[in-house]
Amino acid sequence: MSASSFFGKKGTSPTSFYFRVMFEGRSDMHSSFQEVSGLKLELGIAELQEDRDTNFIHAVPTKPTYSNLILKRCLEPNPALNSWCKDAFENFNVDPKNIRISVLGTARTALVSWEVQGVYPISWELVKMDHSSNEPAIETMELKYRNFKKSM
């Protein structure tokens, strides 16, 4: 699979974009984000020694692992999304959701999307706010997930 086919439509290289995150069955939780990271898949490696008499070690692939998903955006109200996070953090009621992350181009059309399964919040942070700065308040959500796949 070529790199361009994995990341988006062939010949498409967005220079100005943002991300739409849609929650399956919960349109009230849909949000836009300015930064997304953590869609990472990595095979585990187990090292197996051939025998005691040799120093040869085999590197054998094991099950894949996934990074945490990081979403960043300007602080904005989203009662349903906030309630989902609050319920996990305060009541330990973890309710995994399936989401779709889409890269939107300047025409607000999806350039590429990923389906992410079993998503739940594990961290929320508000960056330092300074009254003398005109910078917007940025919230960061960190999410755990089971797996992901490219969907278009």
Tab-separated table of N, CA and C in Angstrom, residues 3-135:
chain	number	residue	atom	x	y	z
A	3	ALA	N	2.063	5.140	0.515
A	3	ALA	CA	1.822	6.089	1.606
A	3	ALA	C	0.655	7.002	1.286
A	4	SER	N	0.539	7.431	0.039
A	4	SER	CA	-0.546	8.353	-0.297
A	4	SER	C	-1.903	7.684	-0.166
A	5	SER	N	-2.002	6.383	-0.462
A	5	SER	CA	-3.296	5.716	-0.348
A	5	SER	C	-3.681	5.500	1.108
A	6	PHE	N	-2.717	5.388	2.003
A	6	PHE	CA	-3.040	5.230	3.420
A	6	PHE	C	-3.495	6.550	4.024
A	7	PHE	N	-2.830	7.641	3.685
A	7	PHE	CA	-3.109	8.917	4.326
A	7	PHE	C	-4.212	9.720	3.675
A	8	GLY	N	-4.556	9.462	2.460
A	8	GLY	CA	-5.626	10.220	1.825
A	8	GLY	C	-5.703	9.932	0.349
A	9	LYS	N	-6.509	10.730	-0.321
A	9	LYS	CA	-6.673	10.563	-1.758
A	9	LYS	C	-5.357	10.860	-2.457
A	10	LYS	N	-5.033	10.045	-3.448
A	10	LYS	CA	-3.778	10.218	-4.165
A	10	LYS	C	-3.703	11.624	-4.758
A	11	GLY	N	-2.573	12.282	-4.541
A	11	GLY	CA	-2.390	13.627	-5.053
A	11	GLY	C	-2.943	14.707	-4.138
A	12	THR	N	-3.554	14.311	-3.012
A	12	THR	CA	-4.129	15.278	-2.083
A	12	THR	C	-3.143	15.518	-0.949
A	13	SER	N	-2.726	16.733	-0.777
A	13	SER	CA	-1.838	17.092	0.312
A	13	SER	C	-2.389	18.358	0.959
A	14	PRO	N	-3.224	18.197	1.998
A	14	PRO	CA	-3.868	19.376	2.571
A	14	PRO	C	-2.868	20.313	3.225
A	15	THR	N	-3.037	21.602	2.974
A	15	THR	CA	-2.173	22.597	3.596
A	15	THR	C	-2.904	23.344	4.701
A	16	SER	N	-4.208	23.323	4.675
A	16	SER	CA	-5.015	23.971	5.704
A	16	SER	C	-6.188	23.048	5.995
A	17	PHE	N	-6.225	22.510	7.202
A	17	PHE	CA	-7.277	21.554	7.511
A	17	PHE	C	-7.564	21.549	9.003
A	18	TYR	N	-8.643	20.900	9.356
A	18	TYR	CA	-8.961	20.641	10.748
A	18	TYR	C	-9.648	19.291	10.814
A	19	PHE	N	-9.950	18.855	12.017
A	19	PHE	CA	-10.454	17.511	12.226
A	19	PHE	C	-11.870	17.537	12.778
A	20	ARG	N	-12.705	16.666	12.244
A	20	ARG	CA	-14.050	16.476	12.784
A	20	ARG	C	-14.056	15.106	13.455
A	21	VAL	N	-14.554	15.062	14.689
A	21	VAL	CA	-14.676	13.804	15.424
A	21	VAL	C	-16.158	13.554	15.646
A	22	MET	N	-16.631	12.444	15.091
A	22	MET	CA	-18.048	12.090	15.181
A	22	MET	C	-18.191	10.832	16.039
A	23	PHE	N	-19.104	10.895	17.002
A	23	PHE	CA	-19.353	9.780	17.911
A	23	PHE	C	-20.535	8.970	17.398
A	24	GLU	N	-20.318	7.671	17.204
A	24	GLU	CA	-21.368	6.791	16.683
A	24	GLU	C	-22.597	6.820	17.587
A	25	GLY	N	-23.747	7.151	17.001
A	25	GLY	CA	-25.002	7.170	17.743
A	25	GLY	C	-25.184	8.347	18.676
A	26	ARG	N	-24.254	9.310	18.682
A	26	ARG	CA	-24.333	10.458	19.595
A	26	ARG	C	-23.944	11.737	18.863
A	27	SER	N	-24.824	12.232	18.010
A	27	SER	CA	-24.510	13.441	17.245
A	27	SER	C	-24.304	14.655	18.147
A	28	ASP	N	-24.869	14.617	19.364
A	28	ASP	CA	-24.687	15.734	20.297
A	28	ASP	C	-23.256	15.813	20.829
A	29	MET	N	-22.441	14.781	20.598
A	29	MET	CA	-21.053	14.777	21.061
A	29	MET	C	-20.061	15.138	19.949
A	30	HIS	N	-20.519	15.269	18.703
A	30	HIS	CA	-19.619	15.599	17.592
A	30	HIS	C	-18.878	16.901	17.896
A	31	SER	N	-17.604	16.953	17.531
A	31	SER	CA	-16.786	18.138	17.794
A	31	SER	C	-15.738	18.309	16.705
A	32	SER	N	-15.206	19.519	16.622
A	32	SER	CA	-14.077	19.807	15.742
A	32	SER	C	-12.845	20.020	16.599
A	33	PHE	N	-11.700	19.594	16.093
A	33	PHE	CA	-10.439	19.727	16.815
A	33	PHE	C	-9.388	20.298	15.882
A	34	GLN	N	-8.457	21.045	16.453
A	34	GLN	CA	-7.399	21.638	15.646
A	34	GLN	C	-6.177	20.742	15.569
A	35	GLU	N	-6.085	19.761	16.464
A	35	GLU	CA	-4.929	18.870	16.452
A	35	GLU	C	-5.352	17.484	16.909
A	36	VAL	N	-4.898	16.474	16.177
A	36	VAL	CA	-5.142	15.074	16.523
A	36	VAL	C	-3.814	14.338	16.404
A	37	SER	N	-3.488	13.535	17.404
A	37	SER	CA	-2.289	12.697	17.318
A	37	SER	C	-2.562	11.386	18.053
A	38	GLY	N	-1.730	10.406	17.809
A	38	GLY	CA	-1.846	9.141	18.521
A	38	GLY	C	-2.492	8.014	17.747
A	39	LEU	N	-2.802	8.217	16.477
A	39	LEU	CA	-3.267	7.089	15.667
A	39	LEU	C	-2.015	6.319	15.254
A	40	LYS	N	-1.574	5.461	16.154
A	40	LYS	CA	-0.315	4.746	15.937
A	40	LYS	C	-0.505	3.274	16.254
A	41	LEU	N	-0.067	2.437	15.336
A	41	LEU	CA	-0.124	0.990	15.471
A	41	LEU	C	1.302	0.467	15.433
A	42	GLU	N	1.651	-0.362	16.402
A	42	GLU	CA	3.007	-0.887	16.461
A	42	GLU	C	2.958	-2.351	16.868
A	43	LEU	N	3.673	-3.187	16.122
A	43	LEU	CA	3.757	-4.592	16.495
A	43	LEU	C	4.684	-4.748	17.687
A	44	GLY	N	4.277	-5.584	18.627
A	44	GLY	CA	5.160	-5.936	19.722
A	44	GLY	C	6.195	-6.934	19.219
A	45	ILE	N	7.302	-7.022	19.907
A	45	ILE	CA	8.363	-7.958	19.538
A	45	ILE	C	8.753	-8.755	20.779
A	46	ALA	N	8.748	-10.077	20.636
A	46	ALA	CA	9.245	-10.963	21.695
A	46	ALA	C	10.587	-11.512	21.233
A	47	GLU	N	11.541	-11.534	22.135
A	47	GLU	CA	12.852	-12.081	21.799
A	47	GLU	C	12.947	-13.489	22.360
A	48	LEU	N	13.224	-14.440	21.477
A	48	LEU	CA	13.323	-15.842	21.864
A	48	LEU	C	14.731	-16.341	21.581
A	49	GLN	N	15.378	-16.872	22.614
A	49	GLN	CA	16.716	-17.413	22.432
A	49	GLN	C	16.599	-18.788	21.783
A	50	GLU	N	17.448	-19.041	20.776
A	50	GLU	CA	17.371	-20.297	20.028
A	50	GLU	C	17.629	-21.493	20.935
A	51	ASP	N	18.718	-21.492	21.645
A	51	ASP	CA	19.000	-22.519	22.655
A	51	ASP	C	20.069	-21.985	23.587
A	52	ARG	N	20.366	-22.744	24.606
A	52	ARG	CA	21.324	-22.258	25.614
A	52	ARG	C	22.752	-22.194	25.092
A	53	ASP	N	23.042	-22.994	24.081
A	53	ASP	CA	24.420	-23.086	23.601
A	53	ASP	C	24.788	-22.015	22.582
A	54	THR	N	23.794	-21.317	22.042
A	54	THR	CA	24.095	-20.263	21.067
A	54	THR	C	23.613	-18.922	21.605
A	55	ASN	N	24.149	-17.895	21.050
A	55	ASN	CA	23.728	-16.550	21.445
A	55	ASN	C	22.724	-15.962	20.468
A	56	PHE	N	22.219	-16.790	19.549
A	56	PHE	CA	21.298	-16.292	18.535
A	56	PHE	C	19.918	-16.070	19.141
A	57	ILE	N	19.368	-14.885	18.906
A	57	ILE	CA	18.044	-14.538	19.427
A	57	ILE	C	17.132	-14.206	18.251
A	58	HIS	N	15.945	-14.811	18.247
A	58	HIS	CA	14.943	-14.531	17.219
A	58	HIS	C	14.026	-13.410	17.712
A	59	ALA	N	13.767	-12.446	16.865
A	59	ALA	CA	12.779	-11.400	17.160
A	59	ALA	C	11.475	-11.834	16.497
A	60	VAL	N	10.455	-12.106	17.314
A	60	VAL	CA	9.186	-12.633	16.824
A	60	VAL	C	8.090	-11.599	17.062
A	61	PRO	N	7.319	-11.264	16.017
A	61	PRO	CA	6.239	-10.286	16.215
A	61	PRO	C	5.144	-10.846	17.121
A	62	THR	N	4.601	-9.982	17.956
A	62	THR	CA	3.492	-10.342	18.839
A	62	THR	C	2.320	-9.417	18.524
A	63	LYS	N	1.338	-9.397	19.392
A	63	LYS	CA	0.130	-8.611	19.123
A	63	LYS	C	0.447	-7.116	18.999
A	64	PRO	N	-0.346	-6.415	18.200
A	64	PRO	CA	-0.122	-4.978	18.031
A	64	PRO	C	-0.537	-4.188	19.272
A	65	THR	N	0.091	-3.054	19.442
A	65	THR	CA	-0.296	-2.120	20.500
A	65	THR	C	-0.644	-0.786	19.848
A	66	TYR	N	-1.457	-0.014	20.541
A	66	TYR	CA	-1.928	1.271	20.030
A	66	TYR	C	-1.566	2.372	21.022
A	67	SER	N	-1.194	3.529	20.496
A	67	SER	CA	-0.906	4.693	21.336
A	67	SER	C	-2.205	5.292	21.851
A	68	ASN	N	-2.087	6.232	22.786
A	68	ASN	CA	-3.261	6.990	23.217
A	68	ASN	C	-3.567	8.060	22.177
A	69	LEU	N	-4.841	8.346	22.016
A	69	LEU	CA	-5.312	9.357	21.077
A	69	LEU	C	-5.355	10.701	21.796
A	70	ILE	N	-4.761	11.724	21.204
A	70	ILE	CA	-4.720	13.066	21.788
A	70	ILE	C	-5.514	14.012	20.886
A	71	LEU	N	-6.499	14.698	21.463
A	71	LEU	CA	-7.320	15.666	20.734
A	71	LEU	C	-7.160	17.030	21.390
A	72	LYS	N	-6.901	18.066	20.589
A	72	LYS	CA	-6.748	19.425	21.121
A	72	LYS	C	-7.667	20.369	20.361
A	73	ARG	N	-8.243	21.305	21.114
A	73	ARG	CA	-9.123	22.313	20.507
A	73	ARG	C	-9.252	23.503	21.445
A	74	CYS	N	-9.780	24.596	20.901
A	74	CYS	CA	-10.124	25.737	21.741
A	74	CYS	C	-11.237	25.302	22.681
A	75	LEU	N	-11.155	25.753	23.906
A	75	LEU	CA	-12.167	25.404	24.897
A	75	LEU	C	-13.525	25.908	24.424
A	76	GLU	N	-14.476	25.000	24.333
A	76	GLU	CA	-15.828	25.381	23.925
A	76	GLU	C	-16.820	24.453	24.606
A	77	PRO	N	-18.024	24.949	24.834
A	77	PRO	CA	-19.010	24.110	25.515
A	77	PRO	C	-19.503	22.975	24.619
A	78	ASN	N	-19.579	21.807	25.189
A	78	ASN	CA	-20.188	20.644	24.550
A	78	ASN	C	-20.705	19.781	25.698
A	79	PRO	N	-21.910	20.075	26.194
A	79	PRO	CA	-22.420	19.399	27.390
A	79	PRO	C	-22.393	17.874	27.307
A	80	ALA	N	-22.715	17.300	26.170
A	80	ALA	CA	-22.744	15.838	26.058
A	80	ALA	C	-21.340	15.244	26.159
A	81	LEU	N	-20.380	15.854	25.473
A	81	LEU	CA	-18.999	15.382	25.531
A	81	LEU	C	-18.430	15.569	26.935
A	82	ASN	N	-18.699	16.720	27.537
A	82	ASN	CA	-18.238	16.982	28.902
A	82	ASN	C	-18.833	15.993	29.893
A	83	SER	N	-20.101	15.672	29.736
A	83	SER	CA	-20.773	14.729	30.630
A	83	SER	C	-20.174	13.330	30.507
A	84	TRP	N	-19.860	12.909	29.283
A	84	TRP	CA	-19.246	11.601	29.043
A	84	TRP	C	-17.897	11.508	29.765
A	85	CYS	N	-17.087	12.565	29.655
A	85	CYS	CA	-15.785	12.596	30.337
A	85	CYS	C	-15.959	12.637	31.852
A	86	LYS	N	-16.832	13.506	32.313
A	86	LYS	CA	-17.061	13.661	33.751
A	86	LYS	C	-17.537	12.352	34.371
A	87	ASP	N	-18.425	11.646	33.688
A	87	ASP	CA	-18.937	10.378	34.201
A	87	ASP	C	-17.805	9.353	34.344
A	88	ALA	N	-16.871	9.351	33.408
A	88	ALA	CA	-15.728	8.432	33.490
A	88	ALA	C	-14.791	8.816	34.630
A	89	PHE	N	-14.485	10.109	34.754
A	89	PHE	CA	-13.516	10.554	35.753
A	89	PHE	C	-14.065	10.542	37.175
A	90	GLU	N	-15.285	10.993	37.359
A	90	GLU	CA	-15.838	11.140	38.706
A	90	GLU	C	-16.589	9.913	39.201
A	91	ASN	N	-17.245	9.189	38.294
A	91	ASN	CA	-18.069	8.046	38.708
A	91	ASN	C	-17.479	6.708	38.275
A	92	PHE	N	-16.324	6.745	37.617
A	92	PHE	CA	-15.680	5.533	37.088
A	92	PHE	C	-16.624	4.739	36.195
A	93	ASN	N	-17.547	5.440	35.542
A	93	ASN	CA	-18.471	4.836	34.596
A	93	ASN	C	-17.883	5.021	33.196
A	94	VAL	N	-17.041	4.073	32.800
A	94	VAL	CA	-16.373	4.146	31.505
A	94	VAL	C	-17.303	3.555	30.450
A	95	ASP	N	-17.677	4.377	29.482
A	95	ASP	CA	-18.619	3.993	28.431
A	95	ASP	C	-17.926	4.150	27.072
A	96	PRO	N	-17.209	3.100	26.608
A	96	PRO	CA	-16.480	3.213	25.345
A	96	PRO	C	-17.398	3.539	24.168
A	97	LYS	N	-16.900	4.373	23.283
A	97	LYS	CA	-17.634	4.796	22.088
A	97	LYS	C	-16.801	4.476	20.848
A	98	ASN	N	-17.469	4.323	19.729
A	98	ASN	CA	-16.799	4.244	18.435
A	98	ASN	C	-16.878	5.625	17.804
A	99	ILE	N	-15.761	6.077	17.244
A	99	ILE	CA	-15.728	7.411	16.656
A	99	ILE	C	-15.169	7.348	15.238
A	100	ARG	N	-15.433	8.401	14.496
A	100	ARG	CA	-14.834	8.596	13.173
A	100	ARG	C	-14.086	9.918	13.226
A	101	ILE	N	-12.805	9.872	12.888
A	101	ILE	CA	-11.986	11.076	12.798
A	101	ILE	C	-11.792	11.373	11.319
A	102	SER	N	-12.192	12.565	10.896
A	102	SER	CA	-12.055	12.965	9.492
A	102	SER	C	-11.172	14.193	9.392
A	103	VAL	N	-10.272	14.176	8.426
A	103	VAL	CA	-9.489	15.361	8.083
A	103	VAL	C	-10.320	16.131	7.074
A	104	LEU	N	-10.666	17.373	7.425
A	104	LEU	CA	-11.479	18.206	6.541
A	104	LEU	C	-10.600	19.238	5.863
A	105	GLY	N	-10.793	19.399	4.572
A	105	GLY	CA	-10.053	20.396	3.814
A	105	GLY	C	-10.723	21.753	3.895
A	106	THR	N	-10.224	22.688	3.118
A	106	THR	CA	-10.742	24.055	3.165
A	106	THR	C	-12.198	24.142	2.737
A	107	ALA	N	-12.670	23.203	1.934
A	107	ALA	CA	-14.075	23.199	1.504
A	107	ALA	C	-14.967	22.422	2.480
A	108	ARG	N	-14.437	22.077	3.641
A	108	ARG	CA	-15.154	21.336	4.692
A	108	ARG	C	-15.582	19.945	4.236
A	109	THR	N	-14.846	19.393	3.288
A	109	THR	CA	-15.115	18.034	2.841
A	109	THR	C	-14.049	17.107	3.409
A	110	ALA	N	-14.449	15.874	3.701
A	110	ALA	CA	-13.519	14.904	4.275
A	110	ALA	C	-12.498	14.469	3.232
A	111	LEU	N	-11.231	14.624	3.564
A	111	LEU	CA	-10.148	14.167	2.697
A	111	LEU	C	-9.794	12.718	3.001
A	112	VAL	N	-9.881	12.341	4.261
A	112	VAL	CA	-9.600	10.977	4.711
A	112	VAL	C	-10.226	10.811	6.091
A	113	SER	N	-10.600	9.577	6.426
A	113	SER	CA	-11.212	9.301	7.735
A	113	SER	C	-10.667	8.004	8.307
A	114	TRP	N	-10.746	7.909	9.622
A	114	TRP	CA	-10.400	6.685	10.332
A	114	TRP	C	-11.524	6.349	11.296
A	115	GLU	N	-11.856	5.064	11.382
A	115	GLU	CA	-12.808	4.553	12.365
A	115	GLU	C	-11.990	4.084	13.562
A	116	VAL	N	-12.346	4.562	14.745
A	116	VAL	CA	-11.613	4.210	15.958
A	116	VAL	C	-12.603	3.555	16.913
A	117	GLN	N	-12.302	2.331	17.345
A	117	GLN	CA	-13.230	1.565	18.176
A	117	GLN	C	-12.810	1.559	19.646
A	118	GLY	N	-13.827	1.494	20.503
A	118	GLY	CA	-13.601	1.340	21.938
A	118	GLY	C	-12.921	2.519	22.600
A	119	VAL	N	-13.328	3.723	22.259
A	119	VAL	CA	-12.690	4.950	22.762
A	119	VAL	C	-13.291	5.358	24.106
A	120	TYR	N	-12.413	5.704	25.063
A	120	TYR	CA	-12.883	6.264	26.333
A	120	TYR	C	-11.828	7.231	26.880
A	121	PRO	N	-12.265	8.226	27.657
A	121	PRO	CA	-11.332	9.253	28.145
A	121	PRO	C	-10.474	8.742	29.297
A	122	ILE	N	-9.190	9.144	29.278
A	122	ILE	CA	-8.305	8.814	30.398
A	122	ILE	C	-7.644	10.060	30.986
A	123	SER	N	-7.742	11.199	30.278
A	123	SER	CA	-7.128	12.423	30.787
A	123	SER	C	-7.768	13.635	30.114
A	124	TRP	N	-7.869	14.725	30.850
A	124	TRP	CA	-8.342	16.001	30.319
A	124	TRP	C	-7.469	17.079	30.922
A	125	GLU	N	-7.072	18.068	30.105
A	125	GLU	CA	-6.192	19.132	30.587
A	125	GLU	C	-6.566	20.453	29.940
A	126	LEU	N	-6.492	21.507	30.717
A	126	LEU	CA	-6.642	22.864	30.215
A	126	LEU	C	-5.271	23.511	30.328
A	127	VAL	N	-4.751	23.999	29.200
A	127	VAL	CA	-3.413	24.589	29.229
A	127	VAL	C	-3.415	25.845	30.090
A	128	LYS	N	-2.236	26.250	30.486
A	128	LYS	CA	-2.076	27.440	31.311
A	128	LYS	C	-2.761	28.635	30.654
A	129	MET	N	-3.560	29.333	31.448
A	129	MET	CA	-4.220	30.541	30.949
A	129	MET	C	-3.560	31.749	31.600
A	130	ASP	N	-3.279	32.747	30.789
A	130	ASP	CA	-2.602	33.948	31.254
A	130	ASP	C	-3.453	35.153	30.865
A	131	HIS	N	-3.832	35.969	31.849
A	131	HIS	CA	-4.702	37.118	31.582
A	131	HIS	C	-4.053	38.137	30.655
A	132	SER	N	-2.732	38.144	30.569
A	132	SER	CA	-2.055	39.124	29.720
A	132	SER	C	-1.867	38.624	28.281
A	133	SER	N	-2.308	37.415	28.017
A	133	SER	CA	-2.156	36.841	26.680
A	133	SER	C	-3.495	36.828	25.953
A	134	ASN	N	-3.441	36.997	24.669
A	134	ASN	CA	-4.651	36.911	23.855
A	134	ASN	C	-4.831	35.520	23.258
A	135	GLU	N	-4.044	34.572	23.725
A	135	GLU	CA	-4.134	33.204	23.219
A	135	GLU	C	-5.418	32.552	23.719
